[in-house]
PDB file of C-alpha atoms in Angstrom:
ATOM      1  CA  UNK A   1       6.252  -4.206  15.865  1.00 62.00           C
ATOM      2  CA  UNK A   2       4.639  -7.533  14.573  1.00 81.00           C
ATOM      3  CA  UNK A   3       1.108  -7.955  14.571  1.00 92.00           C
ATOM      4  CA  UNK A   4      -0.801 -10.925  15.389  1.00 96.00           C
ATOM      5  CA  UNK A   5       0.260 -13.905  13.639  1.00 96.00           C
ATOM      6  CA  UNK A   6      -1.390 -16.847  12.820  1.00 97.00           C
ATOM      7  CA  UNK A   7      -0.655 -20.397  11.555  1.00 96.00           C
ATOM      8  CA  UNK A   8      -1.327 -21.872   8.935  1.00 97.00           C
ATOM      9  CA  UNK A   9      -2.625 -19.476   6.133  1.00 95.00           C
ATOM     10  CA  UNK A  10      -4.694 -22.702   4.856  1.00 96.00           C
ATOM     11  CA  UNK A  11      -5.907 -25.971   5.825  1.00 95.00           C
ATOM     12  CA  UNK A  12      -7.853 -28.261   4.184  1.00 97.00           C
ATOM     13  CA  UNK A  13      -9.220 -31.492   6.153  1.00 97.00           C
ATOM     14  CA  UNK A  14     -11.529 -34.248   6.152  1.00 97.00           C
ATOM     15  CA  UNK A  15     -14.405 -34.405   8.072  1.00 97.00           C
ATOM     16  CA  UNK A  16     -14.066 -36.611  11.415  1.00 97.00           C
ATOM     17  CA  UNK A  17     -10.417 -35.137  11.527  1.00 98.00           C
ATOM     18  CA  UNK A  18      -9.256 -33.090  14.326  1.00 97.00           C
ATOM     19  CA  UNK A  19      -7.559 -29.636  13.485  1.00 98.00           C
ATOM     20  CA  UNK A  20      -4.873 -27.038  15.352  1.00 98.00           C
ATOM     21  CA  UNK A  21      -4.898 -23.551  14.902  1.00 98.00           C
ATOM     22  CA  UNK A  22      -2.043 -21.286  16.600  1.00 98.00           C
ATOM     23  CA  UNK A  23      -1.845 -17.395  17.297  1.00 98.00           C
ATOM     24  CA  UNK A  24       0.967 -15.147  18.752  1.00 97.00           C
ATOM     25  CA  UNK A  25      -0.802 -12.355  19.815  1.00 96.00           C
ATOM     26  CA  UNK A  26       0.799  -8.306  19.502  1.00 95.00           C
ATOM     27  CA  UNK A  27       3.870  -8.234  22.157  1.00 94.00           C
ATOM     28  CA  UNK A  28       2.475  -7.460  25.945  1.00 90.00           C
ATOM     29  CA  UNK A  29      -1.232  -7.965  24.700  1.00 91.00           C
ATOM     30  CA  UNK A  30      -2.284 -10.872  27.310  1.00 90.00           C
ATOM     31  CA  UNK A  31      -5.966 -11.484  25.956  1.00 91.00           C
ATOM     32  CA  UNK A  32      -6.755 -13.570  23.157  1.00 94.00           C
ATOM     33  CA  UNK A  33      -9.787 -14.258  21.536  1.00 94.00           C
ATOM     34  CA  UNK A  34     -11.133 -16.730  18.730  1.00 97.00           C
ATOM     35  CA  UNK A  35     -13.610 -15.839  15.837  1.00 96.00           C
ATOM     36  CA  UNK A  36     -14.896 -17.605  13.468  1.00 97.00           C
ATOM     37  CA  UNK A  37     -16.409 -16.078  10.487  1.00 95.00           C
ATOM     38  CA  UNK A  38     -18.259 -17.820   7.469  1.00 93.00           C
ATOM     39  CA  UNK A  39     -19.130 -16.282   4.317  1.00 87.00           C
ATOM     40  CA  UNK A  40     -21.226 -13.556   4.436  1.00 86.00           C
ATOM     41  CA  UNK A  41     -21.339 -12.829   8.184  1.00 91.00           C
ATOM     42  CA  UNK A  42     -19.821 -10.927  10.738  1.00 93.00           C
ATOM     43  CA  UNK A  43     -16.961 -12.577  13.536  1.00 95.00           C
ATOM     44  CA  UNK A  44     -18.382 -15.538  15.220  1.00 95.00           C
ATOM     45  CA  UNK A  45     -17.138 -15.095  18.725  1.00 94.00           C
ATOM     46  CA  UNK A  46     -15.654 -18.797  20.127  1.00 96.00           C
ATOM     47  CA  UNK A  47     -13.183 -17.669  23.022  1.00 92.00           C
ATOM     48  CA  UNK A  48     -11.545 -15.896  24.984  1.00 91.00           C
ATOM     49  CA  UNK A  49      -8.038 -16.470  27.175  1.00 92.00           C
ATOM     50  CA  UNK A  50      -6.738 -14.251  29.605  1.00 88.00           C
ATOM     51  CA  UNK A  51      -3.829 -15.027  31.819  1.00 86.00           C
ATOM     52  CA  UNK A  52      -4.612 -18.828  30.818  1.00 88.00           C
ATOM     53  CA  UNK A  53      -7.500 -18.646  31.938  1.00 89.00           C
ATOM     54  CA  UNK A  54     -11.014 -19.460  29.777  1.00 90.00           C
ATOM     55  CA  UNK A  55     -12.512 -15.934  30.293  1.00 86.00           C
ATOM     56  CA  UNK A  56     -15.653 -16.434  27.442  1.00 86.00           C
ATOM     57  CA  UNK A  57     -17.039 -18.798  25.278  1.00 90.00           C
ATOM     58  CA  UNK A  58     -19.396 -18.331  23.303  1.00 91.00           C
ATOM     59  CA  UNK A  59     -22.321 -20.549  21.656  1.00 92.00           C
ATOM     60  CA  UNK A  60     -20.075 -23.210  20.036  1.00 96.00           C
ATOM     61  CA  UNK A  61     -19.788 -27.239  20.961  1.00 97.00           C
ATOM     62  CA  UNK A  62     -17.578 -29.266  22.788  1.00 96.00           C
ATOM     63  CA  UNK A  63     -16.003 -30.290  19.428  1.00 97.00           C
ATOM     64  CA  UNK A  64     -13.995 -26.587  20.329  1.00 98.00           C
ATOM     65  CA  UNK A  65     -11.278 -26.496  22.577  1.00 97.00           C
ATOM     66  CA  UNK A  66      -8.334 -24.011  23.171  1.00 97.00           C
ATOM     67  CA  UNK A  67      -5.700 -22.710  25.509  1.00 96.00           C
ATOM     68  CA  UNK A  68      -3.586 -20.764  26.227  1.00 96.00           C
ATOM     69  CA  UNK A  69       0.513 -20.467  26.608  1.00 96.00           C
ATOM     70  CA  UNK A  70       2.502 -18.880  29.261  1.00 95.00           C
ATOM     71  CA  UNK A  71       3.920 -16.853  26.589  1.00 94.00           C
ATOM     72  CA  UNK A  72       0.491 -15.515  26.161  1.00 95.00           C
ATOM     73  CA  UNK A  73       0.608 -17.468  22.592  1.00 97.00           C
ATOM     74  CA  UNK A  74      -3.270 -19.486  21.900  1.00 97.00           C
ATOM     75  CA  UNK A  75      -4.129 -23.220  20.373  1.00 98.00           C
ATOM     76  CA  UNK A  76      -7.739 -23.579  19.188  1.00 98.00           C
ATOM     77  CA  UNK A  77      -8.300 -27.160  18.680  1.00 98.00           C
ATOM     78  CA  UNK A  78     -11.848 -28.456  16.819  1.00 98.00           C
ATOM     79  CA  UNK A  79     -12.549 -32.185  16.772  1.00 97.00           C
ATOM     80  CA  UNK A  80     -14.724 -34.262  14.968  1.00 97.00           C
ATOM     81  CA  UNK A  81     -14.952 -32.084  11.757  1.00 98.00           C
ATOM     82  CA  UNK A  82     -17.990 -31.197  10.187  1.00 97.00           C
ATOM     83  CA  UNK A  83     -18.848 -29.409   6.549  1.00 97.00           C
ATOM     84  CA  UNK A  84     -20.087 -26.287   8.296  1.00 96.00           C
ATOM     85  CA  UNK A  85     -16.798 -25.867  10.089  1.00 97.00           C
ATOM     86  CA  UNK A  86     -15.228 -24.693   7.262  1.00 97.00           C
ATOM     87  CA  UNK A  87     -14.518 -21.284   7.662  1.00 96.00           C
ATOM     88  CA  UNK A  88     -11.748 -18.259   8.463  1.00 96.00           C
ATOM     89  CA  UNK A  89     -10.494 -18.498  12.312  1.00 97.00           C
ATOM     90  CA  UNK A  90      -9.248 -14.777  13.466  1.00 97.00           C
ATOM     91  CA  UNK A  91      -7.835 -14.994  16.590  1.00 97.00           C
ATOM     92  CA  UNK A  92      -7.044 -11.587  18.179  1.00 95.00           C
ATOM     93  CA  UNK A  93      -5.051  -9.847  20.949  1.00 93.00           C
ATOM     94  CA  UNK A  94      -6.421  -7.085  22.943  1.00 89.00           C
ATOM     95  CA  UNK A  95      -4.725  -5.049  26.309  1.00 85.00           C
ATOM     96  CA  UNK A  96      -7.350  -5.957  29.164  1.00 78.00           C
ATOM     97  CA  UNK A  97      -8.696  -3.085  31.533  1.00 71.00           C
ATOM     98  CA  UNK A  98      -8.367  -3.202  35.898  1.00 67.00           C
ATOM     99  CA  UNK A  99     -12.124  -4.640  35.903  1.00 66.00           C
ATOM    100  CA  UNK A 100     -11.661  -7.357  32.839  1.00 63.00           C
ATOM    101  CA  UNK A 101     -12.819  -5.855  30.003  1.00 66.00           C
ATOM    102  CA  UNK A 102     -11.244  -5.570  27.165  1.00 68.00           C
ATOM    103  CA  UNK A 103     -10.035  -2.886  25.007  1.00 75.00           C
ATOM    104  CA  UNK A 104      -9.613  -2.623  21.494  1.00 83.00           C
ATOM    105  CA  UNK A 105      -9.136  -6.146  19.677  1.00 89.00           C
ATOM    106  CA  UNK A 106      -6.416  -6.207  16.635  1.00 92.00           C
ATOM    107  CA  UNK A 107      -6.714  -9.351  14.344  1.00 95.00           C
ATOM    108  CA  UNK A 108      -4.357 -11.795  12.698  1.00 96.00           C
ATOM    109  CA  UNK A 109      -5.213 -12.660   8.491  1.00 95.00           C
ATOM    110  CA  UNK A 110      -7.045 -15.853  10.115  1.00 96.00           C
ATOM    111  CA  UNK A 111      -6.667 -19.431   9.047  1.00 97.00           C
ATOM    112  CA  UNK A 112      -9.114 -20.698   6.301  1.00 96.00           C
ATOM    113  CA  UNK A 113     -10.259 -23.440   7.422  1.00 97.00           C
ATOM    114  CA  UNK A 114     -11.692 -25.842   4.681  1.00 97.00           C
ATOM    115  CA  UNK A 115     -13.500 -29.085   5.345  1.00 97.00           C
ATOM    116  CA  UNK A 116     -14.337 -31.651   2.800  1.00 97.00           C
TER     117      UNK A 116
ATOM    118  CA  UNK B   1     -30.687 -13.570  17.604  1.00 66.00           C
ATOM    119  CA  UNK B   2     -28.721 -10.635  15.611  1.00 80.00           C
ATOM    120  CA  UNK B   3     -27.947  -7.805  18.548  1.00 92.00           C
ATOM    121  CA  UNK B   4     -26.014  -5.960  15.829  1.00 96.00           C
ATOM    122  CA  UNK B   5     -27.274  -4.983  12.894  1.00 95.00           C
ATOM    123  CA  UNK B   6     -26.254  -3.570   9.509  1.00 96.00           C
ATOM    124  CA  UNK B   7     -29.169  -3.321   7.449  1.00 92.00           C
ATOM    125  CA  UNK B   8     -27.216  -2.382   3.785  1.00 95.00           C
ATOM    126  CA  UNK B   9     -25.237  -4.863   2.396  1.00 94.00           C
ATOM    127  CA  UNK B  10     -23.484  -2.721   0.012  1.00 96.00           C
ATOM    128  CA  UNK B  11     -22.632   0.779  -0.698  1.00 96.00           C
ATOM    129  CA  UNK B  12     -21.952   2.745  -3.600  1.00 97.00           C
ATOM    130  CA  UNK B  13     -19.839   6.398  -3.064  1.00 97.00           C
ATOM    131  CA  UNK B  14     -18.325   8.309  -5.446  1.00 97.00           C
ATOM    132  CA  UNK B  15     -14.693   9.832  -4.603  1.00 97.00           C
ATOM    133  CA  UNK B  16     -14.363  12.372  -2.543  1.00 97.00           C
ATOM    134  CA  UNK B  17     -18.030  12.797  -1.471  1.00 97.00           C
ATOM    135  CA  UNK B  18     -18.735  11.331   2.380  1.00 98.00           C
ATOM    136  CA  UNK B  19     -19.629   7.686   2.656  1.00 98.00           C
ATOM    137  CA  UNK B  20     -21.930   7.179   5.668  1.00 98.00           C
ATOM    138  CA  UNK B  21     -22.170   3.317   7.402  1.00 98.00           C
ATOM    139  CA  UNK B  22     -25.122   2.686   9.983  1.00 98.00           C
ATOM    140  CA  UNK B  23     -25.213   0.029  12.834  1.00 97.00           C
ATOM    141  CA  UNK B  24     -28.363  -0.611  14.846  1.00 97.00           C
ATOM    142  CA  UNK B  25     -28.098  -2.706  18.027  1.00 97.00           C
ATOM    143  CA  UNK B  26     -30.669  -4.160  20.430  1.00 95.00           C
ATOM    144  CA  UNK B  27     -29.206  -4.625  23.583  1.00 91.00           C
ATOM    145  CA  UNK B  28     -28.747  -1.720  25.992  1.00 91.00           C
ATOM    146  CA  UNK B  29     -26.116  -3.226  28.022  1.00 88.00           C
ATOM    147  CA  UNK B  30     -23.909  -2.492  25.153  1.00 91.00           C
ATOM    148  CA  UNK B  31     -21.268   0.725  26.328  1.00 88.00           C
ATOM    149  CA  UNK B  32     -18.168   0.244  23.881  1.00 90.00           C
ATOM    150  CA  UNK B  33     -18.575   0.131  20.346  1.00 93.00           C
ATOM    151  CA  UNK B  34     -15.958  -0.032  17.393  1.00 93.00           C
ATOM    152  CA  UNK B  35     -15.775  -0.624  13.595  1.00 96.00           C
ATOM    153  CA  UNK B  36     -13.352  -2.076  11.544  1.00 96.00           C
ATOM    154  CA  UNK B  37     -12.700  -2.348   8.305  1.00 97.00           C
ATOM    155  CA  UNK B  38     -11.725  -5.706   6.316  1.00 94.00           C
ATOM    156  CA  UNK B  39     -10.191  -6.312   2.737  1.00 92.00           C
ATOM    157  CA  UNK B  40     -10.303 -10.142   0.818  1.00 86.00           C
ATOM    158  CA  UNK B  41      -7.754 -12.085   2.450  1.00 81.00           C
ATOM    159  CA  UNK B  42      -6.868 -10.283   5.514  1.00 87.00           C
ATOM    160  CA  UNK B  43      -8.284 -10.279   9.369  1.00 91.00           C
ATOM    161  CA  UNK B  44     -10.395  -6.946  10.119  1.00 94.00           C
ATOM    162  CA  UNK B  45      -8.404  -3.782  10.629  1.00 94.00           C
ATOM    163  CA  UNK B  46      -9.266  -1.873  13.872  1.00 93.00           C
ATOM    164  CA  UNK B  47     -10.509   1.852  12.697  1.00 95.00           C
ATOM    165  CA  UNK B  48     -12.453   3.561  15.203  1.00 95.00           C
ATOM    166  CA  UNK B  49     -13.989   2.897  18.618  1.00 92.00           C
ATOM    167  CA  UNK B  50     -16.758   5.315  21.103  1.00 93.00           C
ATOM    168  CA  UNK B  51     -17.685   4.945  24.707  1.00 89.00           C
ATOM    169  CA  UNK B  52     -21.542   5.135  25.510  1.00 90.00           C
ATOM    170  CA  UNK B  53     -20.388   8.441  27.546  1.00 91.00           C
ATOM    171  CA  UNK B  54     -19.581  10.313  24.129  1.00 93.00           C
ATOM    172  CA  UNK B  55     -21.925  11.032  21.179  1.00 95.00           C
ATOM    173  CA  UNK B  56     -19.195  11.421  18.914  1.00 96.00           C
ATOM    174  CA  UNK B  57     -15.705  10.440  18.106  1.00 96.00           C
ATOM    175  CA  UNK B  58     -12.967  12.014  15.631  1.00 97.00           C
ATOM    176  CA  UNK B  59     -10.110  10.618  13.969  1.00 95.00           C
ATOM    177  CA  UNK B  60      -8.939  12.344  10.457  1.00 97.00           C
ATOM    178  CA  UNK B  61     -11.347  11.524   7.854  1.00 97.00           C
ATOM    179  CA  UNK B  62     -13.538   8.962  10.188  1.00 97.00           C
ATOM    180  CA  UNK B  63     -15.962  10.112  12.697  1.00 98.00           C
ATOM    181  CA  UNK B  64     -18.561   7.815  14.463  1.00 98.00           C
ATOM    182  CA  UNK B  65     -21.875   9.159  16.187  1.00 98.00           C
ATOM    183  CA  UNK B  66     -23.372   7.089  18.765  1.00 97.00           C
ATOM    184  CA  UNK B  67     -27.160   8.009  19.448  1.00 97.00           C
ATOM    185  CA  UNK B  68     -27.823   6.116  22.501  1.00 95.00           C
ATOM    186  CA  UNK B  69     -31.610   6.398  23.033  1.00 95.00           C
ATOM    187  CA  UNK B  70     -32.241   5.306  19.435  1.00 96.00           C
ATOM    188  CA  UNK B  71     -29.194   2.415  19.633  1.00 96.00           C
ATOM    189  CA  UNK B  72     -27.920   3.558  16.136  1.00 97.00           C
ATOM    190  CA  UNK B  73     -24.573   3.956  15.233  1.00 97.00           C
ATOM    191  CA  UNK B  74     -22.901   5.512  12.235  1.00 98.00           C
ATOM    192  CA  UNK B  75     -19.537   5.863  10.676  1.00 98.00           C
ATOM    193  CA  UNK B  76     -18.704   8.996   8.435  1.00 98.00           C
ATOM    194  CA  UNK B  77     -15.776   8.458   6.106  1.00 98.00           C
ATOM    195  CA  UNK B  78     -15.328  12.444   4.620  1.00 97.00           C
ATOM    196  CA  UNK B  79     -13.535  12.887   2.046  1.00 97.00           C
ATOM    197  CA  UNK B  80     -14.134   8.803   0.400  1.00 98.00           C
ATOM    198  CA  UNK B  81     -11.208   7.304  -1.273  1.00 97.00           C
ATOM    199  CA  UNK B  82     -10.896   4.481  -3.258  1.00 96.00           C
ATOM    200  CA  UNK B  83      -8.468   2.740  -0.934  1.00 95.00           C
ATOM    201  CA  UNK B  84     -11.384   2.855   1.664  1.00 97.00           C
ATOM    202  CA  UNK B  85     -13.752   0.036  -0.559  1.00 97.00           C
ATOM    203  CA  UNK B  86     -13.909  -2.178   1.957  1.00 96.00           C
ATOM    204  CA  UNK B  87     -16.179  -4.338   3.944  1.00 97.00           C
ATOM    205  CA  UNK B  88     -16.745  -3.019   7.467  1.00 98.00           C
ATOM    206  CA  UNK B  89     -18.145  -4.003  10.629  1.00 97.00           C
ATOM    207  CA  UNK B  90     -19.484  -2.786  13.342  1.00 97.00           C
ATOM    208  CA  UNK B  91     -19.260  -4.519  16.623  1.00 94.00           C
ATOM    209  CA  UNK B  92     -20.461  -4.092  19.986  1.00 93.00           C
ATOM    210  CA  UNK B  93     -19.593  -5.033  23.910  1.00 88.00           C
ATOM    211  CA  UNK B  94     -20.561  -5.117  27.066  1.00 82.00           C
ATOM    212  CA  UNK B  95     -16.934  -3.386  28.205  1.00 66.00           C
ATOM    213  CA  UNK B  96     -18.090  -1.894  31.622  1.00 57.00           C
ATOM    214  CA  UNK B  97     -19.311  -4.661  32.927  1.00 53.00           C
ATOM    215  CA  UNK B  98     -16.006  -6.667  32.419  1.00 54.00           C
ATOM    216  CA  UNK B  99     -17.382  -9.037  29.960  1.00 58.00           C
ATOM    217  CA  UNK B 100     -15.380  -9.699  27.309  1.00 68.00           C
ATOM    218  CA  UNK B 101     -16.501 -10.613  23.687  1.00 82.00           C
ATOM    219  CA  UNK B 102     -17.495  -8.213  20.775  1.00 89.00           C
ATOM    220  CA  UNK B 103     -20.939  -8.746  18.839  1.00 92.00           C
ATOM    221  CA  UNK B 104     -20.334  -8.482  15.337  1.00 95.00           C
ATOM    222  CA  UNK B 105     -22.796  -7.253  12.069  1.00 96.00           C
ATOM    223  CA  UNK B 106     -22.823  -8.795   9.217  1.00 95.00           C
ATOM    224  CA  UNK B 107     -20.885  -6.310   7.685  1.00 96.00           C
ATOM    225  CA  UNK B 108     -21.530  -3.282   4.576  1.00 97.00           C
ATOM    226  CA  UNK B 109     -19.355  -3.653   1.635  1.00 97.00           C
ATOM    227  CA  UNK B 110     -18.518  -0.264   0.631  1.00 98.00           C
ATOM    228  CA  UNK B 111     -17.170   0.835  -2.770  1.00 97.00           C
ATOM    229  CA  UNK B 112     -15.630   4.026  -3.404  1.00 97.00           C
ATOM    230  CA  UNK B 113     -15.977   4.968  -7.631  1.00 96.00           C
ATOM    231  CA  UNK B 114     -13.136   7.017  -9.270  1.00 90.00           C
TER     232      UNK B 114
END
């Protein structure tokens, strides 16, 4: 079975540009979340989507959208671009319990994200 | 505000002897944890998870130990190969309560020495 995919491998922008990220998640996994992680730390968490629905965010700006597909696929969009955006984006998949929460997360390779 | 924390950057183990990881967190809501592992270039690999009901969970040469009342967690990797050298991360959640996000450390590069 595929894993989580996501596209593209590497991006470079400028900053002010926007940027798309995209990620399939693992076949009937219906929750999606967004990471991003910088160099040196941990997972960053951004998002989360369930059933289309914004279930999470986490401490991030405006400047960070996404959404989610009836296929269950995920966008992350980031506006404006700044220097310390540059980063790896993991987005991943995760089966989702009766009362919400979420089980085990599996990750895509990420996008890496550079801004200059 | 760092709720998880791994305190040792880096790890030295030589093969075949056990290679022990420790997480502290801070916030006693926390009842799932997990740690993954993560090599250059790719998104973390999912290796182990425990529920706050356990102490201790088993799978081949991994075992993690959750000791609640001192909000430490370890990961035991028994016998270490050099395919483990890694960087791993421990991460945290709030699972019971239906939220929805993991808390991540900053992560322990381990290396495993032929």
């Amino acid at each position: 079975d595929a894993g989580v995919t996501q596209s593209p491998t590497h991006l470079i922008k400028t900053r002010g540009q926007h940027v798309t990220l995209r990620c399939s998640p693992i076949s009937g996994h219906k929750s999606v979340s967004w990471y991003q992680q910088v160099l040196g730390q941990g997972p960053q968490f951004i998002f989360q989507y369930y059933e289309k629905e914004e279930r999470g965010r986490g401490n991030f700006p405006d400047r960070f959208s996404a959404r989610q597909f009836p296929n269950y696929s995920s966008e992350l969009n980031v506006n404006a671009l700044l220097l310390g955006d540059s980063a790896l984006y993991l987005c991943a998949s995760s089966l989702v319990s009766r009362r919400g929460g979420i089980y085990e997360q599996y990750f895509g390779p990420g996008t890496r994200l550079t801004v200059t | 505000d760092q709720q998880v924390k791994q305190n040792s950057p880096s790890l030295s183990v030589q093969e075949g002897r056990i290679s022990i990881l420790n997480c502290d967190y801070t916030n006693s809501m926390f009842d799932y944890f997990l740690w993954y592992k993560k090599y250059p270039a790719e998104g973390p690999t999912f290796l182990i998870s425990i529920s706050s009901i356990k102490d201790k969970n088993e799978d081949g040469r991994f075992t993690v130990f959750l000791n609640k009342s001192a909000k430490h967690l370890s990961l035991h990797i028994v016998p270490s190969q050099p395919g483990d050298s890694a960087v791993y991360f421990c991460a945290a959640s709030a699972g019971a309560s239906g939220t929805y996000k993991y808390i991540f450390g900053t992560g322990t590069r381990l290396k495993v020495l032929a």
